[in-house]
Amino acid sequence: MRRFCVALLCIAVFPTCHAQNQQTGTGADPVKPQAAPVTKAPLPPSPDDAPIPDQGAIPVPYNSSSPIKRTLRRLDPNCLDAIFHLCWSSPPTDDPIYKSYEQKRVVEDLELGDAYMKEGNYRGAEFRFEDALQYEPENPGATFKLAEALQNLGRKAEACTRYKNYLEIEPSGAFSDRAKKGLQKLTPCPDVVTVQ
């Protein structure tokens, strides 16, 4: 025990004695004072670097910029193990809430149809807009966009009918000016095909 105390005393006293010898220059090897290295402050942690929580861990915020990590966090179940095993789904996302499956399907069809129109895939856009009209036959946006897709495909009679259908649904709607211009380009309309 005595050796241990002496060792601790030497460890505690040696650095101060060594520092005094360096300052006064009485040490065996004079050491030049060096500037302390400059270190950069660490960056704050990103939400993307946070680990995906395990069961029972505190949930990580859902404001990650990585869509993959957001999806993984959303799919991670929240569980409580006490007397029995209980799990529930993750908190709801910022996705819009639809009243029905049909309404959600119409929105998806319109978004995909718009993407196909931008790509120049008018046949794919036609299928998407027709699918949207199966769920909502009086949807003005789908009717007008279907008319434009049909016009780009060269099916003028059907396009003319769809433009007229749009103007019947919304005579002063968002696309009414463009529908009227589309009808003027197709005038005189070819034999009109009845579309239901």
PDB file of N, CA, C and O in Angstrom, residues 102-103 105-107 109-110 129 132-146 162 165-166 169-170 175:
ATOM      1  N   GLU A 102     -60.908   5.929 -54.194  1.00  0.00           N
ATOM      2  CA  GLU A 102     -61.129   6.463 -55.538  1.00  0.00           C
ATOM      3  C   GLU A 102     -60.537   7.867 -55.678  1.00  0.00           C
ATOM      4  O   GLU A 102     -59.933   8.191 -56.687  1.00  0.00           O
ATOM      5  N   GLN A 103     -60.724   8.682 -54.647  1.00  0.00           N
ATOM      6  CA  GLN A 103     -60.180  10.041 -54.690  1.00  0.00           C
ATOM      7  C   GLN A 103     -58.652  10.012 -54.754  1.00  0.00           C
ATOM      8  O   GLN A 103     -58.040  10.758 -55.517  1.00  0.00           O
ATOM      9  N   ARG A 105     -56.855   7.590 -55.943  1.00  0.00           N
ATOM     10  CA  ARG A 105     -56.502   7.042 -57.256  1.00  0.00           C
ATOM     11  C   ARG A 105     -56.587   8.115 -58.340  1.00  0.00           C
ATOM     12  O   ARG A 105     -55.731   8.200 -59.221  1.00  0.00           O
ATOM     13  N   VAL A 106     -57.601   8.984 -58.259  1.00  0.00           N
ATOM     14  CA  VAL A 106     -57.748  10.059 -59.244  1.00  0.00           C
ATOM     15  C   VAL A 106     -56.557  11.012 -59.159  1.00  0.00           C
ATOM     16  O   VAL A 106     -55.984  11.397 -60.188  1.00  0.00           O
ATOM     17  N   VAL A 107     -56.164  11.377 -57.947  1.00  0.00           N
ATOM     18  CA  VAL A 107     -55.027  12.297 -57.770  1.00  0.00           C
ATOM     19  C   VAL A 107     -53.753  11.664 -58.332  1.00  0.00           C
ATOM     20  O   VAL A 107     -52.974  12.322 -59.036  1.00  0.00           O
ATOM     21  N   ASP A 109     -53.543   9.326 -60.664  1.00  0.00           N
ATOM     22  CA  ASP A 109     -53.644   9.253 -62.123  1.00  0.00           C
ATOM     23  C   ASP A 109     -53.359  10.609 -62.766  1.00  0.00           C
ATOM     24  O   ASP A 109     -52.682  10.680 -63.792  1.00  0.00           O
ATOM     25  N   LEU A 110     -53.859  11.678 -62.167  1.00  0.00           N
ATOM     26  CA  LEU A 110     -53.605  13.013 -62.721  1.00  0.00           C
ATOM     27  C   LEU A 110     -52.129  13.377 -62.641  1.00  0.00           C
ATOM     28  O   LEU A 110     -51.570  13.939 -63.593  1.00  0.00           O
ATOM     29  N   PHE A 129     -55.458   9.475 -67.761  1.00  0.00           N
ATOM     30  CA  PHE A 129     -56.596  10.385 -67.662  1.00  0.00           C
ATOM     31  C   PHE A 129     -57.913   9.626 -67.832  1.00  0.00           C
ATOM     32  O   PHE A 129     -58.909   9.956 -67.176  1.00  0.00           O
ATOM     33  N   ALA A 132     -58.629   8.040 -64.525  1.00  0.00           N
ATOM     34  CA  ALA A 132     -59.162   9.018 -63.573  1.00  0.00           C
ATOM     35  C   ALA A 132     -60.637   9.292 -63.852  1.00  0.00           C
ATOM     36  O   ALA A 132     -61.435   9.441 -62.922  1.00  0.00           O
ATOM     37  N   LEU A 133     -61.019   9.337 -65.131  1.00  0.00           N
ATOM     38  CA  LEU A 133     -62.413   9.598 -65.487  1.00  0.00           C
ATOM     39  C   LEU A 133     -63.315   8.405 -65.170  1.00  0.00           C
ATOM     40  O   LEU A 133     -64.529   8.574 -65.033  1.00  0.00           O
ATOM     41  N   GLN A 134     -62.753   7.206 -65.047  1.00  0.00           N
ATOM     42  CA  GLN A 134     -63.579   6.073 -64.626  1.00  0.00           C
ATOM     43  C   GLN A 134     -64.029   6.240 -63.184  1.00  0.00           C
ATOM     44  O   GLN A 134     -65.120   5.833 -62.813  1.00  0.00           O
ATOM     45  N   TYR A 135     -63.174   6.840 -62.343  1.00  0.00           N
ATOM     46  CA  TYR A 135     -63.517   7.053 -60.941  1.00  0.00           C
ATOM     47  C   TYR A 135     -64.323   8.331 -60.741  1.00  0.00           C
ATOM     48  O   TYR A 135     -65.195   8.385 -59.888  1.00  0.00           O
ATOM     49  N   GLU A 136     -64.008   9.379 -61.475  1.00  0.00           N
ATOM     50  CA  GLU A 136     -64.731  10.656 -61.402  1.00  0.00           C
ATOM     51  C   GLU A 136     -65.051  11.108 -62.829  1.00  0.00           C
ATOM     52  O   GLU A 136     -64.278  11.840 -63.443  1.00  0.00           O
ATOM     53  N   PRO A 137     -66.195  10.695 -63.375  1.00  0.00           N
ATOM     54  CA  PRO A 137     -66.514  11.023 -64.778  1.00  0.00           C
ATOM     55  C   PRO A 137     -66.635  12.517 -65.053  1.00  0.00           C
ATOM     56  O   PRO A 137     -66.432  12.950 -66.176  1.00  0.00           O
ATOM     57  N   GLU A 138     -66.942  13.323 -64.049  1.00  0.00           N
ATOM     58  CA  GLU A 138     -67.118  14.757 -64.254  1.00  0.00           C
ATOM     59  C   GLU A 138     -65.892  15.558 -63.811  1.00  0.00           C
ATOM     60  O   GLU A 138     -66.003  16.747 -63.524  1.00  0.00           O
ATOM     61  N   ASN A 139     -64.719  14.935 -63.764  1.00  0.00           N
ATOM     62  CA  ASN A 139     -63.513  15.646 -63.338  1.00  0.00           C
ATOM     63  C   ASN A 139     -63.057  16.556 -64.474  1.00  0.00           C
ATOM     64  O   ASN A 139     -62.660  16.081 -65.544  1.00  0.00           O
ATOM     65  N   PRO A 140     -63.088  17.870 -64.267  1.00  0.00           N
ATOM     66  CA  PRO A 140     -62.756  18.781 -65.373  1.00  0.00           C
ATOM     67  C   PRO A 140     -61.284  18.718 -65.784  1.00  0.00           C
ATOM     68  O   PRO A 140     -60.971  18.779 -66.974  1.00  0.00           O
ATOM     69  N   GLY A 141     -60.383  18.579 -64.805  1.00  0.00           N
ATOM     70  CA  GLY A 141     -58.958  18.536 -65.136  1.00  0.00           C
ATOM     71  C   GLY A 141     -58.614  17.325 -65.991  1.00  0.00           C
ATOM     72  O   GLY A 141     -57.884  17.421 -66.981  1.00  0.00           O
ATOM     73  N   ALA A 142     -59.140  16.164 -65.600  1.00  0.00           N
ATOM     74  CA  ALA A 142     -58.867  14.941 -66.363  1.00  0.00           C
ATOM     75  C   ALA A 142     -59.475  15.024 -67.760  1.00  0.00           C
ATOM     76  O   ALA A 142     -58.874  14.572 -68.740  1.00  0.00           O
ATOM     77  N   THR A 143     -60.660  15.629 -67.871  1.00  0.00           N
ATOM     78  CA  THR A 143     -61.321  15.748 -69.178  1.00  0.00           C
ATOM     79  C   THR A 143     -60.508  16.623 -70.116  1.00  0.00           C
ATOM     80  O   THR A 143     -60.258  16.265 -71.275  1.00  0.00           O
ATOM     81  N   PHE A 144     -60.069  17.783 -69.620  1.00  0.00           N
ATOM     82  CA  PHE A 144     -59.289  18.684 -70.465  1.00  0.00           C
ATOM     83  C   PHE A 144     -57.948  18.066 -70.854  1.00  0.00           C
ATOM     84  O   PHE A 144     -57.535  18.127 -72.019  1.00  0.00           O
ATOM     85  N   LYS A 145     -57.260  17.475 -69.901  1.00  0.00           N
ATOM     86  CA  LYS A 145     -55.941  16.913 -70.183  1.00  0.00           C
ATOM     87  C   LYS A 145     -56.032  15.716 -71.117  1.00  0.00           C
ATOM     88  O   LYS A 145     -55.138  15.489 -71.943  1.00  0.00           O
ATOM     89  N   LEU A 146     -57.123  14.956 -71.014  1.00  0.00           N
ATOM     90  CA  LEU A 146     -57.337  13.859 -71.957  1.00  0.00           C
ATOM     91  C   LEU A 146     -57.533  14.422 -73.366  1.00  0.00           C
ATOM     92  O   LEU A 146     -57.014  13.862 -74.337  1.00  0.00           O
ATOM     93  N   ARG A 162     -63.920  15.760 -76.266  1.00  0.00           N
ATOM     94  CA  ARG A 162     -63.465  15.985 -74.890  1.00  0.00           C
ATOM     95  C   ARG A 162     -63.370  17.478 -74.561  1.00  0.00           C
ATOM     96  O   ARG A 162     -63.674  17.879 -73.442  1.00  0.00           O
ATOM     97  N   ASN A 165     -66.841  18.457 -73.882  1.00  0.00           N
ATOM     98  CA  ASN A 165     -67.249  17.939 -72.568  1.00  0.00           C
ATOM     99  C   ASN A 165     -66.699  18.820 -71.451  1.00  0.00           C
ATOM    100  O   ASN A 165     -67.396  19.108 -70.477  1.00  0.00           O
ATOM    101  N   TYR A 166     -65.454  19.242 -71.589  1.00  0.00           N
ATOM    102  CA  TYR A 166     -64.859  20.100 -70.563  1.00  0.00           C
ATOM    103  C   TYR A 166     -65.620  21.418 -70.462  1.00  0.00           C
ATOM    104  O   TYR A 166     -65.922  21.888 -69.363  1.00  0.00           O
ATOM    105  N   ILE A 169     -68.730  21.005 -68.543  1.00  0.00           N
ATOM    106  CA  ILE A 169     -68.523  20.821 -67.097  1.00  0.00           C
ATOM    107  C   ILE A 169     -68.155  22.149 -66.445  1.00  0.00           C
ATOM    108  O   ILE A 169     -68.735  22.534 -65.431  1.00  0.00           O
ATOM    109  N   GLU A 170     -67.183  22.856 -67.015  1.00  0.00           N
ATOM    110  CA  GLU A 170     -66.713  24.134 -66.466  1.00  0.00           C
ATOM    111  C   GLU A 170     -66.597  25.162 -67.598  1.00  0.00           C
ATOM    112  O   GLU A 170     -65.528  25.317 -68.192  1.00  0.00           O
ATOM    113  N   PHE A 175     -59.154  25.949 -67.366  1.00  0.00           N
ATOM    114  CA  PHE A 175     -58.645  25.605 -68.696  1.00  0.00           C
ATOM    115  C   PHE A 175     -59.598  26.029 -69.809  1.00  0.00           C
ATOM    116  O   PHE A 175     -59.436  25.606 -70.956  1.00  0.00           O
TER     117      PHE A 175
END
